[in-house]
Amino acid sequence: MTSEITLFVNPTAGRGRGAHAAQPAASALRDAGFSVRTVLGEDADDALRRAREAVAAGTGALIAVGGDGLMSLALQAVAGTATPLGAVAVGTGNDFARALGLPIRDPAAAGRLAARALKDGGHREIDLGRVGDRWFGTVLASGFDSRVNDRGNRMRLVSGRFTYDLAILAELAAFKPIPYRIRLDGGEAREIEATLIAVGNGTTYGGGMRICADAELDDGLFDVTVVGECTRTELIKVFPKVYKGTHLGHPAVTVHRVSSIELAAAGITAYADGEPMGPLPLTATCVPGAVRVLTGP
């Protein structure tokens, strides 16, 4: 393995934490004897092109410094290759790193962990979700939660967590169940009314909301959480339980473990790893062992 490591940096992640995090992460890797090259991009497309070039050139690892948005880009570059992926999680959500038990907002510790993993062969092969030619590592969201994302992205006068909270209130005011058409593992298509359907490779989204609380990253299956038809009042009661994963015991919630799912619903955009995936319909497939991730002992 080459001793040159690529830091894939989003300088704007976590309100500027990405730029500050690159230096301590790089120092930890250099102290361990690695040569470090930093890759940034003028925009997402340029950043992804540069990351793919580093992987094609044989970099020893691609280590993403940022949040889940940058991790999503990094997955597009390394999925299906032998190049290991590291994470220096300094974004807002950090759900990918959280699912793997990696340091969060501690770039020096994350850099040291990656260096040890590279020296000792400490990596874990995990599954990824795939929709067309796009990969995702945590959760694909559709329904009430994706509508909250849509609305939050349209808001310009507020920012941060407050945006998300306001978007939730606005969507609750307009809430009504969504007619879905779903097909699990190529079986019979079913028409259902649901509040949301979340397809989990990992457990959390939205910075720690345990929507697919029992999902495993290496079992070759998605955990599909379906929050069925419920009233606005019932949704207000159930939604806070998502933070602990106790919503799974609610009568309106069902979980399916499948290797593929087809989802269709009018006017719904899917989000995966917090990024827009595109409008439904779509088919998501779980790909076992699609990426090697640098982890602790």
Short mmCIF file of C-alpha atoms in Angstrom, two decimals:
data_model
loop_
_atom_site.label_atom_id
_atom_site.label_comp_id
_atom_site.label_asym_id
_atom_site.label_seq_id
_atom_site.Cartn_x
_atom_site.Cartn_y
_atom_site.Cartn_z
CA MET A 1 0.00 0.00 0.00
CA THR A 2 1.29 3.47 -0.85
CA SER A 3 2.15 5.75 2.05
CA GLU A 4 0.47 8.71 0.36
CA ILE A 5 -2.94 9.44 1.86
CA THR A 6 -5.54 11.77 0.36
CA LEU A 7 -7.46 14.16 2.61
CA PHE A 8 -10.74 15.00 0.89
CA VAL A 9 -11.80 18.28 2.50
CA ASN A 10 -14.99 20.32 2.61
CA PRO A 11 -13.78 23.63 4.06
CA THR A 12 -17.34 24.87 4.70
CA ALA A 13 -18.59 21.80 6.62
CA GLY A 14 -19.97 22.41 10.10
CA ARG A 15 -19.98 26.23 9.64
CA GLY A 16 -16.30 26.29 8.77
CA ARG A 17 -15.06 23.44 10.96
CA GLY A 18 -13.92 21.52 7.88
CA ALA A 19 -11.13 24.00 7.09
CA HIS A 20 -9.84 23.95 10.68
CA ALA A 21 -10.14 20.16 11.01
CA ALA A 22 -7.88 19.31 8.07
CA GLN A 23 -4.69 20.47 9.80
CA PRO A 24 -4.83 18.35 13.00
CA ALA A 25 -5.98 15.31 11.00
CA ALA A 26 -3.11 15.77 8.54
CA SER A 27 -0.62 16.25 11.39
CA ALA A 28 -1.70 13.00 13.02
CA LEU A 29 -1.22 11.12 9.74
CA ARG A 30 2.18 12.74 9.06
CA ASP A 31 3.33 11.95 12.61
CA ALA A 32 2.55 8.31 11.84
CA GLY A 33 4.80 8.45 8.77
CA PHE A 34 2.29 9.03 5.99
CA SER A 35 2.55 11.54 3.18
CA VAL A 36 -0.63 13.61 2.99
CA ARG A 37 -2.13 15.24 -0.08
CA THR A 38 -5.17 17.50 0.27
CA VAL A 39 -7.97 17.58 -2.29
CA LEU A 40 -10.60 20.30 -2.44
CA GLY A 41 -12.96 21.20 -5.22
CA GLU A 42 -14.49 24.33 -6.66
CA ASP A 43 -17.90 22.66 -6.37
CA ALA A 44 -19.32 19.17 -5.70
CA ASP A 45 -18.73 17.91 -9.24
CA ASP A 46 -15.15 19.15 -9.29
CA ALA A 47 -14.46 17.71 -5.83
CA LEU A 48 -15.80 14.30 -6.85
CA ARG A 49 -13.73 14.32 -10.04
CA ARG A 50 -10.58 15.05 -8.04
CA ALA A 51 -11.39 12.35 -5.49
CA ARG A 52 -11.92 9.78 -8.23
CA GLU A 53 -8.61 10.77 -9.80
CA ALA A 54 -6.84 10.19 -6.47
CA VAL A 55 -8.44 6.75 -6.13
CA ALA A 56 -7.54 5.83 -9.72
CA ALA A 57 -3.95 6.96 -9.09
CA GLY A 58 -3.63 4.47 -6.23
CA THR A 59 -3.88 6.58 -3.09
CA GLY A 60 -3.46 4.56 0.09
CA ALA A 61 -6.76 5.85 1.48
CA LEU A 62 -9.33 8.57 0.90
CA ILE A 63 -10.09 10.33 4.18
CA ALA A 64 -13.10 12.63 4.09
CA VAL A 65 -12.95 15.73 6.30
CA GLY A 66 -16.44 17.17 6.62
CA GLY A 67 -19.99 16.02 7.22
CA ASP A 68 -22.37 13.53 5.68
CA GLY A 69 -22.57 15.49 2.43
CA LEU A 70 -18.84 15.05 1.84
CA MET A 71 -19.02 11.42 2.98
CA SER A 72 -21.67 10.92 0.32
CA LEU A 73 -19.30 12.30 -2.33
CA ALA A 74 -16.45 10.17 -1.00
CA LEU A 75 -18.59 7.03 -1.26
CA GLN A 76 -19.15 7.74 -4.95
CA ALA A 77 -15.35 7.74 -5.40
CA VAL A 78 -14.41 4.61 -3.41
CA ALA A 79 -17.42 2.27 -3.61
CA GLY A 80 -16.55 -0.95 -5.38
CA THR A 81 -12.78 -0.27 -5.19
CA ALA A 82 -10.07 -1.57 -2.86
CA THR A 83 -9.30 1.95 -1.59
CA PRO A 84 -10.18 2.29 2.10
CA LEU A 85 -12.30 5.20 3.29
CA GLY A 86 -11.63 7.17 6.45
CA ALA A 87 -13.82 9.78 8.15
CA VAL A 88 -12.92 12.95 10.03
CA ALA A 89 -16.45 13.89 11.01
CA VAL A 90 -16.82 17.63 11.62
CA GLY A 91 -20.15 18.37 9.94
CA THR A 92 -23.58 19.04 11.35
CA GLY A 93 -25.09 15.54 11.21
CA ASN A 94 -22.16 13.07 11.09
CA ASP A 95 -24.48 10.07 10.90
CA PHE A 96 -22.08 7.95 8.85
CA ALA A 97 -19.31 8.29 11.45
CA ARG A 98 -21.81 7.81 14.28
CA ALA A 99 -22.98 4.50 12.83
CA LEU A 100 -19.38 3.27 12.78
CA GLY A 101 -18.50 4.50 16.28
CA LEU A 102 -15.85 6.90 14.92
CA PRO A 103 -14.76 10.13 16.64
CA ILE A 104 -17.05 13.11 16.05
CA ARG A 105 -15.74 16.69 15.99
CA ASP A 106 -12.31 15.52 17.19
CA PRO A 107 -10.15 15.67 14.05
CA ALA A 108 -6.88 14.82 15.79
CA ALA A 109 -8.38 11.66 17.31
CA ALA A 110 -9.95 10.73 13.98
CA GLY A 111 -6.60 11.21 12.24
CA ARG A 112 -4.80 9.03 14.79
CA LEU A 113 -7.43 6.33 14.47
CA ALA A 114 -7.10 6.34 10.67
CA ALA A 115 -3.30 6.13 10.93
CA ARG A 116 -3.48 3.15 13.31
CA ALA A 117 -6.02 1.43 11.09
CA LEU A 118 -3.78 1.89 8.05
CA LYS A 119 -0.75 0.49 9.87
CA ASP A 120 -2.55 -2.41 11.56
CA GLY A 121 -5.03 -3.31 8.82
CA GLY A 122 -7.97 -2.11 10.91
CA HIS A 123 -10.82 -1.86 8.47
CA ARG A 124 -14.39 -3.05 8.18
CA GLU A 125 -16.20 -4.02 5.01
CA ILE A 126 -19.70 -2.58 5.06
CA ASP A 127 -22.73 -2.60 2.80
CA LEU A 128 -23.94 0.37 0.82
CA GLY A 129 -27.26 1.22 -0.73
CA ARG A 130 -27.40 1.88 -4.46
CA VAL A 131 -29.96 3.77 -6.53
CA GLY A 132 -28.99 3.74 -10.21
CA ASP A 133 -25.34 4.80 -10.16
CA ARG A 134 -25.59 6.61 -6.80
CA TRP A 135 -24.42 5.09 -3.51
CA PHE A 136 -25.56 5.85 0.05
CA GLY A 137 -24.27 4.76 3.42
CA THR A 138 -26.86 5.67 6.04
CA VAL A 139 -30.59 6.23 5.37
CA LEU A 140 -32.71 6.99 2.33
CA ALA A 141 -35.66 9.09 3.47
CA SER A 142 -38.99 9.64 1.76
CA GLY A 143 -42.24 11.16 2.95
CA PHE A 144 -42.76 13.54 5.86
CA ASP A 145 -39.03 13.73 6.61
CA SER A 146 -38.02 14.41 3.01
CA ARG A 147 -40.72 17.08 2.75
CA VAL A 148 -39.17 18.73 5.81
CA ASN A 149 -35.83 18.71 3.96
CA ASP A 150 -37.48 20.19 0.86
CA ARG A 151 -39.04 23.00 2.87
CA GLY A 152 -35.87 23.66 4.88
CA ASN A 153 -33.85 23.97 1.67
CA ARG A 154 -36.28 26.62 0.42
CA MET A 155 -35.92 28.76 3.57
CA ARG A 156 -33.49 31.66 3.21
CA LEU A 157 -34.12 33.92 6.21
CA VAL A 158 -33.00 31.46 8.91
CA SER A 159 -30.21 28.88 9.15
CA GLY A 160 -28.93 25.94 11.15
CA ARG A 161 -31.06 23.76 13.40
CA PHE A 162 -33.72 26.50 13.63
CA THR A 163 -34.42 26.03 9.93
CA TYR A 164 -35.14 22.34 10.45
CA ASP A 165 -37.39 23.02 13.45
CA LEU A 166 -39.41 25.61 11.54
CA ALA A 167 -39.70 23.27 8.57
CA ILE A 168 -41.07 20.53 10.84
CA LEU A 169 -43.73 22.88 12.24
CA ALA A 170 -44.74 24.00 8.75
CA GLU A 171 -45.00 20.43 7.45
CA LEU A 172 -47.02 19.35 10.49
CA ALA A 173 -49.52 22.11 9.69
CA ALA A 174 -49.87 20.77 6.14
CA PHE A 175 -49.58 17.10 7.08
CA LYS A 176 -51.59 14.32 5.46
CA PRO A 177 -50.71 10.65 4.78
CA ILE A 178 -49.00 9.81 1.49
CA PRO A 179 -50.19 7.11 -0.95
CA TYR A 180 -47.21 4.84 -1.70
CA ARG A 181 -46.69 1.91 -4.00
CA ILE A 182 -43.97 -0.41 -2.69
CA ARG A 183 -42.40 -3.68 -3.76
CA LEU A 184 -40.09 -5.60 -1.39
CA ASP A 185 -37.45 -7.97 -2.80
CA GLY A 186 -39.24 -8.16 -6.14
CA GLY A 187 -42.45 -9.43 -4.58
CA GLU A 188 -46.00 -8.28 -5.13
CA ALA A 189 -46.53 -4.53 -5.40
CA ARG A 190 -48.60 -3.07 -2.56
CA GLU A 191 -50.52 0.18 -2.23
CA ILE A 192 -50.26 1.69 1.25
CA GLU A 193 -50.91 4.99 3.03
CA ALA A 194 -47.89 6.05 5.07
CA THR A 195 -46.40 9.04 6.85
CA LEU A 196 -42.88 8.16 5.78
CA ILE A 197 -40.74 5.26 4.56
CA ALA A 198 -37.06 5.20 5.53
CA VAL A 199 -34.63 2.72 3.95
CA GLY A 200 -31.81 2.14 6.41
CA ASN A 201 -28.37 0.78 5.65
CA GLY A 202 -27.28 2.61 8.80
CA THR A 203 -29.30 3.50 11.87
CA THR A 204 -29.60 7.28 11.96
CA TYR A 205 -30.26 10.42 9.97
CA GLY A 206 -30.69 14.09 10.82
CA GLY A 207 -27.82 14.10 13.30
CA GLY A 208 -28.72 11.11 15.46
CA MET A 209 -32.40 10.37 14.85
CA ARG A 210 -32.56 6.57 15.16
CA ILE A 211 -35.20 6.02 12.48
CA CYS A 212 -33.81 2.55 11.59
CA ALA A 213 -32.52 1.79 15.08
CA ASP A 214 -31.76 -1.92 14.56
CA ALA A 215 -30.07 -1.67 11.15
CA GLU A 216 -26.68 -3.37 10.70
CA LEU A 217 -24.06 -2.07 8.30
CA ASP A 218 -22.81 -5.50 7.27
CA ASP A 219 -25.79 -7.86 7.19
CA GLY A 220 -26.53 -7.48 3.47
CA LEU A 221 -30.01 -6.10 4.20
CA PHE A 222 -31.84 -2.82 4.57
CA ASP A 223 -34.04 -2.12 7.56
CA VAL A 224 -37.10 -0.43 6.03
CA THR A 225 -39.04 1.57 8.61
CA VAL A 226 -42.62 2.32 7.58
CA VAL A 227 -44.51 4.84 9.70
CA GLY A 228 -48.06 4.14 8.64
CA GLU A 229 -51.11 6.33 8.43
CA CYS A 230 -51.58 8.36 11.60
CA THR A 231 -53.12 11.64 12.71
CA ARG A 232 -51.19 14.85 13.16
CA THR A 233 -51.59 14.51 16.93
CA GLU A 234 -50.25 10.96 16.87
CA LEU A 235 -47.29 12.00 14.72
CA ILE A 236 -46.40 14.73 17.22
CA LYS A 237 -46.37 12.07 19.95
CA VAL A 238 -44.37 9.52 17.96
CA PHE A 239 -41.79 11.78 16.33
CA PRO A 240 -39.72 12.62 19.48
CA LYS A 241 -39.29 8.89 20.15
CA VAL A 242 -37.16 8.64 17.00
CA TYR A 243 -34.20 10.11 18.90
CA LYS A 244 -34.03 6.99 21.10
CA GLY A 245 -35.37 4.49 18.58
CA THR A 246 -38.36 3.66 20.79
CA HIS A 247 -40.76 4.59 17.98
CA LEU A 248 -40.25 1.08 16.57
CA GLY A 249 -42.62 -0.28 19.21
CA HIS A 250 -45.51 1.95 18.13
CA PRO A 251 -48.47 0.14 16.47
CA ALA A 252 -48.26 2.40 13.40
CA VAL A 253 -44.62 1.44 12.76
CA THR A 254 -43.48 -1.68 10.91
CA VAL A 255 -39.97 -2.78 9.91
CA HIS A 256 -39.05 -4.96 6.93
CA ARG A 257 -35.60 -6.45 6.29
CA VAL A 258 -35.00 -6.68 2.57
CA SER A 259 -32.19 -6.56 0.02
CA SER A 260 -34.12 -4.32 -2.40
CA ILE A 261 -37.13 -2.04 -2.40
CA GLU A 262 -39.09 -0.21 -5.08
CA LEU A 263 -40.76 3.00 -3.92
CA ALA A 264 -43.27 5.16 -5.77
CA ALA A 265 -45.25 8.18 -4.58
CA ALA A 266 -46.34 11.31 -6.40
CA GLY A 267 -44.60 14.56 -5.53
CA ILE A 268 -42.04 13.01 -3.14
CA THR A 269 -38.29 13.60 -3.34
CA ALA A 270 -35.96 11.04 -1.76
CA TYR A 271 -32.94 12.10 0.27
CA ALA A 272 -30.01 9.80 1.09
CA ASP A 273 -27.16 10.69 3.46
CA GLY A 274 -28.95 14.05 3.72
CA GLU A 275 -28.51 14.78 0.01
CA PRO A 276 -31.27 14.91 -2.66
CA MET A 277 -31.48 11.57 -4.46
CA GLY A 278 -34.25 12.58 -6.82
CA PRO A 279 -38.01 12.14 -7.16
CA LEU A 280 -39.78 8.82 -6.66
CA PRO A 281 -40.18 6.28 -8.17
CA LEU A 282 -36.85 4.61 -7.49
CA THR A 283 -35.36 1.22 -6.70
CA ALA A 284 -32.79 0.88 -3.90
CA THR A 285 -30.56 -2.19 -3.64
CA CYS A 286 -28.29 -3.22 -0.75
CA VAL A 287 -24.79 -4.12 -2.03
CA PRO A 288 -22.87 -6.25 0.51
CA GLY A 289 -19.27 -5.32 1.30
CA ALA A 290 -19.25 -2.39 -1.13
CA VAL A 291 -16.67 -0.30 0.75
CA ARG A 292 -13.77 -0.75 3.17
CA VAL A 293 -13.89 1.73 6.07
CA LEU A 294 -10.99 2.55 8.41
CA THR A 295 -12.12 1.75 11.95
CA GLY A 296 -10.73 1.26 15.42
CA PRO A 297 -9.75 -2.07 17.00
#
